[in-house]
XYZ file of C-alpha atoms in Angstrom:
441
model
C -63.761 17.096 35.133
C -62.482 17.602 31.611
C -59.825 15.344 30.243
C -56.707 16.663 28.639
C -56.720 15.843 24.930
C -54.004 13.415 23.834
C -51.182 15.080 22.002
C -51.367 14.496 18.285
C -48.474 12.504 16.815
C -45.759 14.460 15.104
C -46.137 14.508 11.356
C -43.278 14.273 8.960
C -43.127 17.416 6.847
C -43.825 16.684 3.203
C -42.352 18.411 0.221
C -45.082 20.051 -1.844
C -45.701 18.225 -5.108
C -44.892 21.176 -7.402
C -41.587 21.697 -5.616
C -40.720 17.982 -5.825
C -41.639 18.003 -9.484
C -39.343 20.930 -10.108
C -36.527 19.134 -8.311
C -36.983 16.052 -10.507
C -37.146 18.145 -13.661
C -33.946 19.938 -12.713
C -32.291 16.572 -12.085
C -33.359 15.207 -15.458
C -32.328 18.416 -17.217
C -28.945 18.224 -15.566
C -28.557 14.642 -16.788
C -29.167 15.826 -20.349
C -26.471 18.449 -19.967
C -23.882 16.228 -18.232
C -22.359 13.450 -20.359
C -20.704 10.417 -18.810
C -17.099 10.683 -17.711
C -15.965 8.157 -20.298
C -15.072 10.085 -23.449
C -13.466 7.230 -25.334
C -15.101 5.662 -28.371
C -17.413 2.654 -28.080
C -15.350 -0.564 -27.895
C -12.259 1.630 -27.644
C -10.767 -0.503 -24.880
C -11.098 -3.761 -26.838
C -7.782 -5.600 -27.327
C -8.698 -6.414 -30.930
C -8.053 -3.630 -33.487
C -10.946 -4.615 -35.753
C -13.382 -4.319 -32.855
C -12.095 -0.839 -32.045
C -12.672 0.246 -35.654
C -16.066 -1.473 -36.042
C -18.271 1.294 -34.437
C -16.651 3.958 -36.665
C -17.178 1.830 -39.776
C -20.846 1.154 -38.896
C -21.481 4.861 -38.239
C -19.899 5.767 -41.568
C -22.072 3.228 -43.390
C -25.189 4.512 -41.596
C -24.441 8.105 -42.635
C -23.661 7.053 -46.203
C -27.004 5.259 -46.452
C -29.284 7.618 -44.524
C -28.060 10.932 -45.916
C -29.149 10.442 -49.572
C -32.263 8.537 -48.524
C -33.347 11.348 -46.207
C -32.836 13.969 -48.915
C -34.799 11.896 -51.421
C -37.693 11.287 -48.999
C -37.936 14.949 -47.904
C -37.908 16.289 -51.468
C -39.880 13.532 -53.203
C -42.467 12.511 -50.637
C -42.857 15.679 -48.583
C -42.181 18.263 -51.298
C -39.535 20.127 -49.282
C -37.105 22.525 -50.896
C -33.914 20.742 -51.953
C -31.532 23.080 -50.123
C -33.502 22.902 -46.885
C -33.839 19.155 -47.235
C -30.053 18.857 -47.646
C -29.394 20.905 -44.522
C -31.869 18.944 -42.404
C -30.679 15.574 -43.705
C -27.043 16.458 -43.071
C -27.793 17.667 -39.526
C -29.825 14.538 -38.808
C -27.319 11.955 -40.055
C -23.750 13.233 -39.684
C -23.931 13.438 -35.867
C -23.969 9.607 -35.920
C -20.215 9.840 -36.479
C -19.940 11.876 -33.261
C -22.173 9.407 -31.411
C -19.418 6.788 -31.413
C -17.460 8.763 -28.815
C -19.892 11.472 -27.602
C -23.448 10.142 -27.964
C -25.156 12.662 -25.659
C -23.781 15.635 -27.586
C -24.838 13.973 -30.832
C -28.352 13.375 -29.403
C -28.748 17.064 -28.573
C -28.013 18.017 -32.158
C -30.241 15.358 -33.705
C -33.125 15.962 -31.302
C -33.097 19.713 -31.955
C -32.933 19.186 -35.724
C -35.739 16.604 -35.614
C -37.994 19.031 -33.760
C -37.170 21.870 -36.195
C -37.587 19.514 -39.142
C -41.038 18.416 -37.906
C -42.039 22.069 -37.582
C -40.776 22.785 -41.097
C -42.728 19.823 -42.509
C -45.946 21.435 -41.292
C -45.503 24.076 -44.044
C -44.682 21.703 -46.882
C -47.516 20.736 -49.283
C -46.792 17.015 -49.338
C -46.916 16.310 -45.600
C -50.573 15.261 -45.617
C -50.823 11.515 -45.909
C -47.134 11.025 -44.936
C -45.592 9.957 -41.635
C -45.336 12.929 -39.278
C -43.691 14.238 -37.082
C -41.069 11.478 -37.575
C -40.010 10.640 -41.090
C -38.996 7.012 -41.794
C -35.254 7.851 -42.263
C -35.296 10.072 -39.197
C -37.000 7.296 -37.227
C -34.240 4.813 -38.174
C -31.386 7.228 -37.545
C -32.775 8.263 -34.149
C -32.947 4.645 -32.997
C -29.352 4.043 -34.120
C -28.357 7.092 -32.092
C -30.186 5.770 -29.037
C -28.244 2.508 -29.280
C -24.987 4.443 -28.950
C -26.502 6.463 -26.138
C -27.732 3.435 -24.228
C -24.391 1.615 -24.136
C -22.598 4.699 -22.783
C -24.800 6.889 -20.564
C -26.234 6.061 -17.092
C -29.863 5.212 -16.440
C -30.838 8.711 -15.320
C -29.708 10.175 -18.623
C -31.521 7.479 -20.580
C -34.739 8.186 -18.676
C -34.408 11.903 -19.421
C -33.858 11.226 -23.141
C -36.860 8.916 -23.280
C -39.116 11.469 -21.519
C -37.875 14.258 -23.798
C -38.671 12.119 -26.841
C -42.179 11.419 -25.570
C -42.731 15.078 -24.621
C -41.783 16.259 -28.106
C -44.201 13.764 -29.650
C -46.967 14.878 -27.272
C -46.453 18.531 -28.163
C -46.729 17.834 -31.892
C -49.821 15.691 -31.269
C -51.478 18.638 -29.517
C -50.368 21.136 -32.150
C -51.588 19.268 -35.225
C -53.714 16.245 -34.581
C -54.897 16.028 -38.215
C -51.343 15.436 -39.454
C -50.417 12.963 -36.725
C -50.539 9.277 -37.701
C -49.314 7.713 -34.447
C -45.606 7.787 -35.329
C -44.835 9.652 -32.107
C -46.375 6.780 -30.093
C -44.365 4.229 -32.074
C -41.203 6.289 -31.471
C -41.966 6.561 -27.780
C -42.378 2.801 -27.412
C -39.470 1.849 -29.694
C -37.078 4.293 -28.057
C -38.030 2.944 -24.623
C -37.315 -0.636 -25.714
C -33.968 0.317 -27.257
C -32.864 2.269 -24.213
C -33.907 -0.476 -21.812
C -32.094 -3.226 -23.751
C -28.889 -1.238 -24.339
C -28.924 0.123 -20.802
C -29.198 -3.395 -19.447
C -26.244 -4.468 -21.581
C -24.255 -1.522 -20.270
C -25.063 -2.350 -16.665
C -24.062 -5.965 -17.249
C -20.743 -4.879 -18.738
C -20.088 -2.526 -15.865
C -20.888 -5.271 -13.354
C -18.423 -7.603 -15.050
C -15.764 -4.914 -15.070
C -16.244 -4.189 -11.373
C -16.183 -7.904 -10.595
C -12.934 -8.340 -12.513
C -11.395 -5.378 -10.687
C -12.545 -6.749 -7.341
C -11.099 -10.170 -8.150
C -7.776 -8.549 -9.005
C -7.771 -6.641 -5.725
C -8.770 -9.773 -3.810
C -5.995 -11.799 -5.424
C -3.452 -9.101 -4.571
C -4.658 -8.963 -0.974
C -4.621 -12.748 -0.760
C -1.031 -12.854 -1.993
C 0.006 -10.159 0.485
C -1.745 -11.995 3.329
C -0.002 -15.237 2.357
C 3.339 -13.448 2.314
C 2.766 -11.971 5.754
C 1.594 -15.292 7.172
C 4.637 -17.048 5.813
C 6.955 -14.405 7.262
C 5.237 -14.713 10.647
C 5.619 -18.492 10.493
C 9.336 -18.132 9.670
C 9.723 -15.655 12.518
C 8.139 -18.121 14.968
C 10.460 -20.889 13.800
C 13.438 -18.578 14.122
C 12.323 -17.744 17.644
C 12.565 -21.394 18.620
C 16.090 -21.698 17.241
C 17.390 -18.401 18.611
C 15.698 -18.936 21.982
C 17.551 -22.237 22.319
C 20.925 -20.576 21.745
C 20.098 -17.692 24.049
C 19.024 -20.103 26.772
C 22.356 -21.917 26.442
C 24.219 -18.600 26.730
C 22.238 -17.704 29.836
C 22.969 -21.029 31.531
C 26.637 -20.890 30.637
C 27.009 -17.322 31.859
C 25.199 -18.075 35.146
C 27.154 -21.259 35.828
C 30.594 -19.931 34.773
C 31.536 -18.587 38.255
C 30.807 -22.035 39.749
C 32.539 -24.050 37.019
C 35.669 -21.923 36.768
C 37.681 -21.460 39.976
C 39.595 -18.327 40.821
C 37.619 -15.914 38.667
C 38.246 -12.260 39.552
C 35.335 -10.075 40.559
C 35.433 -8.213 37.230
C 34.973 -11.493 35.320
C 32.098 -12.542 37.608
C 30.381 -9.192 36.980
C 30.912 -9.600 33.229
C 29.332 -13.061 33.251
C 26.419 -11.718 35.289
C 25.902 -8.902 32.771
C 25.954 -11.424 29.866
C 23.348 -13.599 31.617
C 21.129 -10.575 32.350
C 21.344 -9.379 28.720
C 20.514 -12.840 27.432
C 17.453 -13.080 29.709
C 16.299 -9.639 28.621
C 16.660 -10.623 24.974
C 14.632 -13.755 25.593
C 11.846 -11.653 27.132
C 11.839 -9.273 24.157
C 11.635 -12.204 21.746
C 8.692 -13.703 23.626
C 6.854 -10.378 23.468
C 7.560 -10.156 19.729
C 6.349 -13.710 19.249
C 3.051 -12.894 21.000
C 2.445 -10.168 18.441
C 3.210 -12.499 15.503
C 0.835 -15.228 16.683
C -2.739 -14.986 15.535
C -5.464 -14.397 18.121
C -6.524 -17.656 19.698
C -3.803 -19.720 18.038
C -1.712 -22.072 20.085
C 2.017 -22.428 19.772
C 3.464 -25.384 17.918
C 4.648 -27.875 20.513
C 6.207 -30.406 18.131
C 9.923 -29.987 17.365
C 10.759 -28.313 14.062
C 11.565 -30.786 11.253
C 14.796 -30.874 9.279
C 16.663 -32.750 6.561
C 16.792 -35.828 8.775
C 13.074 -36.284 8.100
C 13.307 -35.804 4.339
C 13.172 -39.568 3.763
C 9.858 -39.754 5.639
C 8.566 -36.876 3.534
C 9.465 -38.637 0.283
C 7.905 -41.903 1.458
C 4.637 -40.105 2.265
C 4.707 -38.595 -1.223
C 5.169 -42.046 -2.773
C 2.109 -43.285 -0.860
C 0.183 -40.352 -2.411
C 0.830 -41.776 -5.873
C 3.996 -39.866 -6.894
C 6.997 -41.884 -7.999
C 9.641 -39.997 -6.047
C 13.250 -40.830 -5.170
C 15.684 -39.113 -2.823
C 19.417 -38.456 -2.986
C 20.742 -37.072 0.329
C 24.522 -36.741 0.315
C 25.001 -34.389 3.245
C 24.984 -35.041 6.971
C 21.968 -33.185 8.420
C 23.830 -32.793 11.719
C 26.406 -30.522 10.033
C 23.810 -28.171 8.519
C 22.968 -24.991 10.455
C 19.537 -25.100 11.998
C 18.009 -22.267 9.937
C 19.326 -23.758 6.676
C 18.222 -27.227 7.762
C 14.633 -26.090 8.375
C 14.482 -23.947 5.220
C 15.732 -26.811 3.034
C 13.135 -29.154 4.510
C 10.299 -26.684 3.918
C 11.383 -26.135 0.308
C 11.335 -29.877 -0.370
C 7.994 -30.189 1.399
C 6.329 -27.437 -0.632
C 7.822 -28.678 -3.922
C 6.533 -32.211 -3.342
C 3.131 -30.869 -2.320
C 2.941 -28.972 -5.617
C 3.737 -32.188 -7.517
C 0.911 -34.007 -5.746
C -1.538 -31.175 -6.432
C -0.653 -30.300 -10.026
C 1.141 -33.344 -11.522
C -0.147 -36.551 -9.939
C 1.862 -39.631 -10.858
C 4.858 -37.620 -12.192
C 8.347 -39.058 -11.789
C 10.094 -36.837 -9.232
C 13.686 -36.622 -8.160
C 14.797 -34.926 -4.912
C 18.470 -34.159 -4.465
C 20.116 -32.512 -1.441
C 23.848 -32.031 -1.735
C 26.638 -29.610 -0.873
C 28.693 -27.720 -3.446
C 31.493 -25.785 -1.845
C 30.084 -23.723 1.025
C 26.477 -24.007 -0.209
C 23.674 -26.502 0.293
C 21.915 -27.253 -3.032
C 18.290 -28.464 -2.966
C 16.902 -29.697 -6.301
C 13.382 -31.042 -6.912
C 12.573 -31.948 -10.516
C 9.392 -33.622 -11.732
C 8.304 -34.730 -15.159
C 4.852 -34.332 -16.718
C 1.843 -35.815 -14.970
C 1.928 -39.570 -15.362
C -1.595 -40.256 -14.158
C -4.711 -40.058 -16.348
C -6.748 -38.568 -13.515
C -7.208 -34.858 -13.308
C -4.912 -32.791 -11.051
C -6.252 -31.706 -7.704
C -5.807 -28.072 -8.743
C -6.038 -26.931 -12.345
C -4.447 -23.562 -11.766
C -2.036 -22.482 -9.067
C -1.913 -19.185 -7.242
C 1.864 -19.251 -6.777
C 1.516 -18.752 -3.005
C 3.615 -21.836 -2.295
C 6.526 -20.231 -4.151
C 6.162 -17.193 -1.892
C 7.178 -19.271 1.124
C 10.169 -20.723 -0.759
C 11.396 -17.281 -1.731
C 11.049 -15.969 1.793
C 13.016 -18.880 3.261
C 15.751 -18.536 0.665
C 15.894 -14.787 1.379
C 16.193 -15.559 5.090
C 19.391 -17.579 4.573
C 20.820 -15.238 1.893
C 20.561 -17.873 -0.859
C 19.131 -18.066 -4.374
C 16.000 -19.736 -5.782
C 15.274 -20.754 -9.373
C 11.892 -22.162 -10.341
C 10.148 -22.687 -13.660
C 8.584 -25.152 -16.112
C 10.631 -27.609 -18.190
C 10.328 -28.236 -21.938
C 8.852 -31.731 -21.394
C 5.980 -30.345 -19.289
C 7.604 -30.876 -15.886
C 8.741 -28.374 -13.281
C 12.011 -27.563 -11.559
C 12.769 -26.081 -8.131
C 16.408 -25.329 -7.369
C 17.615 -23.572 -4.192
C 21.144 -22.678 -3.180
C 21.527 -21.961 0.553
C 24.806 -20.823 2.165
C 25.987 -23.163 4.928
C 27.837 -20.321 6.637
C 26.384 -17.016 7.766
C 27.496 -14.249 5.374
C 29.976 -11.875 6.986
C 28.679 -8.334 7.306
C 30.881 -5.217 7.286
C 30.258 -4.795 11.022
C 31.505 -8.330 11.641
C 34.582 -7.719 9.561
C 35.511 -4.776 11.740
């Protein structure tokens, strides 16, 4: 009995080599016809004016030197007609001025002129015994052009330019081997080295630019995340305060019919409606709080601090090596809960900044009332310790929390450095809730 042959494995279709070669050639040709998107001059984005002018000055010097030298070499060494030598020299050197801002367009002109010039040198009587197809001035000018090209164009374009340079040299080698002295090989190698080095410098510069842009984006996102986290923390703390008051309202409304005798039925229904609305508000607040809490985070079980604990905060700062003193001239029991917590957090963050950035600095903390406002002032002098600060540069995220807490109470915040090297944090928080137009009505 015959056995069924095993099915042959499926083969991946391959692109024929000639077709793949044509695709690559079209890609390289397209790279030669498509300059980079950046049309500005080399070093045009430098903050220093002299650096922005330097490429133009160097290109002008190169043209001023190469133009007369090329004419002299073509007429004296190669025996070329003076008018033709002037045209070729001008077309080979002046595009260097264009190469500062548009190097690929300049390369097209110079490459075409170099090829035509090499063909013209085949008919001149003095070419034998001289460098061909590249003349010494043309060799130097072409390499200068490739430097401009390498620091601007992408790798695909540089590869296409290098291959075009080698192809031109190969064609001239096949056309006239007796005139060739190996200059096309030297040009092929030298151009490859120049393009690799300048291309690597360009890639390094682009990597640094992308890294700086990414750091800027990350810093912005970090600041936004800090702001949102601080707002969520404030919202959780407000929930604790408001929930307490709403719970008191609920209890009072539920117990009013039992504490007050002789209430009419309408009053009992009104108290019942108040209690029901308070309980519903508490439920909505708990649902909102569950959204504000991070996944997997537990609620804070400790009571929220206030100005009554400011002395403990200052003492802990003194133990950390900061010479701090406190002046508390208000009764914390008379301060509204939201203002009390905000003032404490401002003092806490200000003292933490002193410990991080100015260890050993003399610091004064003052909490007082002026009119209907609570004034919190934290002033520190320059660092009084020879040891280095814990953080050499601040992100300013601590000030974000201060601003948000001051905004919560409708107050004002003023922060900034002092002439002696210290820092000042001053907050003015209203002790009474500002009256809104709806309340006035």
